[in-house]
């Protein structure tokens, strides 16, 4: 116990459950930021570019983190690769138009989950968002390793 208080890490590894809980907490924060940006960005006078692509960036960060919650044993690189595939598939799905899909895209949930209009720029925002998610995940892991050992 004394070692943990002085910042020395325990030999006990962080469990997948602890990783998932941390990633879920981060995902909730990212979701709140993304919704806040989309709902309050324009009223606060933020530029359209920031609201649009900032939301896309945060959406991709959320995808990375939620995949990490569901797949805590995979490496960050594996999770990031899956997130890239999902984000690209979603963006290219916007080129598909069916009545029921277009009707869903017109709802708030549809707009937030699927988006409405295809844009190659979104792919860049997604890539940056996934890299941001990897960075956050790594930063929190490094800073929380000692915190998990203190609780033991």
Coordinates of C-alpha atoms in Angstrom, one line a residue:
X1 CA 0.0 0.0 0.0
X2 CA 2.8 2.4 0.9
X3 CA 4.4 1.8 -2.6
X4 CA 1.1 2.8 -4.3
X5 CA 1.0 6.0 -2.3
X6 CA 4.4 7.0 -3.5
X7 CA 3.5 6.5 -7.2
X8 CA 5.1 3.1 -7.6
X9 CA 2.9 0.9 -9.8
X10 CA 1.5 -2.4 -8.5
X11 CA 2.4 -5.7 -10.3
X12 CA -1.4 -6.2 -10.8
X13 CA -2.5 -5.3 -14.3
X14 CA -5.4 -3.1 -15.1
X15 CA -8.4 -5.4 -15.9
X16 CA -10.5 -5.3 -19.0
X17 CA -13.4 -4.2 -16.9
X18 CA -11.5 -1.2 -15.5
X19 CA -10.4 -0.3 -19.1
X20 CA -14.1 -0.5 -20.3
X21 CA -15.3 1.6 -17.4
X22 CA -12.7 4.3 -18.1
X23 CA -13.5 4.3 -21.8
X24 CA -17.3 4.4 -21.1
X25 CA -16.8 7.5 -18.9
X26 CA -14.7 9.1 -21.6
X27 CA -17.3 8.3 -24.2
X28 CA -20.0 9.9 -22.1
X29 CA -17.9 13.1 -21.9
X30 CA -17.3 13.0 -25.6
X31 CA -21.0 12.5 -26.3
X32 CA -21.9 15.4 -24.1
X33 CA -19.4 17.6 -25.8
X34 CA -20.6 16.6 -29.3
X35 CA -24.3 17.2 -28.5
X36 CA -23.4 20.5 -26.8
X37 CA -21.4 21.5 -29.9
X38 CA -24.2 20.6 -32.3
X39 CA -27.0 22.1 -30.2
X40 CA -25.3 25.2 -28.9
X41 CA -22.4 25.9 -31.3
X42 CA -24.3 28.2 -33.6
X43 CA -26.1 30.1 -30.8
X44 CA -22.7 30.7 -29.2
X45 CA -21.5 32.1 -32.5
X46 CA -19.0 29.3 -33.4
X47 CA -18.2 29.1 -37.1
X48 CA -20.1 26.5 -39.1
X49 CA -16.9 24.7 -39.9
X50 CA -16.2 24.1 -36.2
X51 CA -19.8 23.0 -35.5
X52 CA -20.0 20.6 -38.5
X53 CA -16.5 19.0 -38.5
X54 CA -16.0 19.3 -34.7
X55 CA -19.2 17.2 -34.4
X56 CA -17.9 14.7 -36.9
X57 CA -14.5 14.5 -35.1
X58 CA -16.2 13.9 -31.8
X59 CA -18.6 11.3 -33.3
X60 CA -15.5 9.3 -34.5
X61 CA -13.9 9.7 -31.1
X62 CA -17.1 8.3 -29.6
X63 CA -17.0 5.3 -32.0
X64 CA -13.4 4.5 -31.1
X65 CA -14.2 4.7 -27.3
X66 CA -17.4 2.7 -27.5
X67 CA -15.6 0.0 -29.5
X68 CA -13.0 0.0 -26.8
X69 CA -15.7 -0.5 -24.2
X70 CA -17.0 -3.5 -26.1
X71 CA -13.6 -4.9 -27.1
X72 CA -11.3 -4.1 -24.2
X73 CA -8.8 -6.9 -25.0
X74 CA -8.0 -5.5 -28.5
X75 CA -5.1 -3.2 -28.9
X76 CA -5.7 0.5 -29.6
X77 CA -4.5 0.0 -33.2
X78 CA -7.0 -2.8 -33.7
X79 CA -9.8 -0.7 -32.3
X80 CA -8.8 2.3 -34.4
X81 CA -8.8 0.1 -37.5
X82 CA -12.3 -1.1 -36.8
X83 CA -13.4 2.5 -36.1
X84 CA -12.0 3.7 -39.4
X85 CA -13.9 0.9 -41.3
X86 CA -17.1 1.8 -39.5
X87 CA -16.7 5.5 -40.1
X88 CA -15.9 5.0 -43.8
X89 CA -18.8 2.6 -44.3
X90 CA -21.1 5.0 -42.6
X91 CA -19.9 7.9 -44.7
X92 CA -20.2 6.0 -48.0
X93 CA -23.7 4.7 -46.9
X94 CA -24.8 8.3 -47.3
X95 CA -24.6 7.7 -51.1
X96 CA -27.4 5.1 -50.7
X97 CA -30.9 6.5 -50.8
X98 CA -34.0 4.6 -49.9
X99 CA -37.2 6.1 -48.7
X100 CA -37.0 4.6 -45.2
X101 CA -33.3 5.5 -44.8
X102 CA -33.8 9.0 -46.0
X103 CA -36.8 9.4 -43.7
X104 CA -34.7 8.2 -40.7
X105 CA -31.9 10.6 -41.7
X106 CA -34.4 13.5 -41.4
X107 CA -34.9 12.7 -37.7
X108 CA -32.6 14.1 -35.0
X109 CA -31.4 10.6 -34.1
X110 CA -30.8 9.8 -37.8
X111 CA -28.9 13.0 -38.4
X112 CA -26.7 12.4 -35.3
X113 CA -26.1 8.7 -35.9
X114 CA -25.9 8.5 -39.7
X115 CA -25.6 12.1 -41.0
X116 CA -27.3 13.3 -44.1
X117 CA -24.9 14.3 -46.8
X118 CA -21.8 12.6 -48.1
X119 CA -18.6 14.5 -47.7
X120 CA -15.0 13.4 -48.2
X121 CA -14.0 16.1 -45.6
X122 CA -15.9 14.0 -43.0
X123 CA -13.5 11.2 -43.6
X124 CA -10.6 13.5 -42.6
X125 CA -12.6 14.6 -39.5
X126 CA -13.2 11.0 -38.6
X127 CA -9.5 10.1 -38.9
X128 CA -8.6 13.0 -36.7
X129 CA -11.3 12.0 -34.2
X130 CA -10.0 8.5 -34.0
X131 CA -6.5 9.7 -33.5
X132 CA -7.8 12.0 -30.8
X133 CA -9.6 9.0 -29.2
X134 CA -6.4 6.9 -29.3
X135 CA -4.5 9.8 -27.7
X136 CA -7.1 10.3 -24.9
X137 CA -7.2 6.6 -24.2
X138 CA -3.4 6.5 -23.9
X139 CA -3.3 9.6 -21.8
X140 CA -5.9 8.4 -19.4
X141 CA -4.4 4.9 -19.1
X142 CA -1.0 6.3 -18.2
X143 CA -2.4 8.7 -15.6
X144 CA -4.8 6.2 -14.1
X145 CA -2.5 3.2 -13.7
X146 CA -1.3 4.6 -10.4
X147 CA -4.9 5.5 -9.4
X148 CA -6.1 1.9 -9.9
X149 CA -3.3 0.7 -7.7
X150 CA -4.1 3.1 -4.9
X151 CA -7.6 1.7 -4.7
X152 CA -6.2 -1.8 -4.0

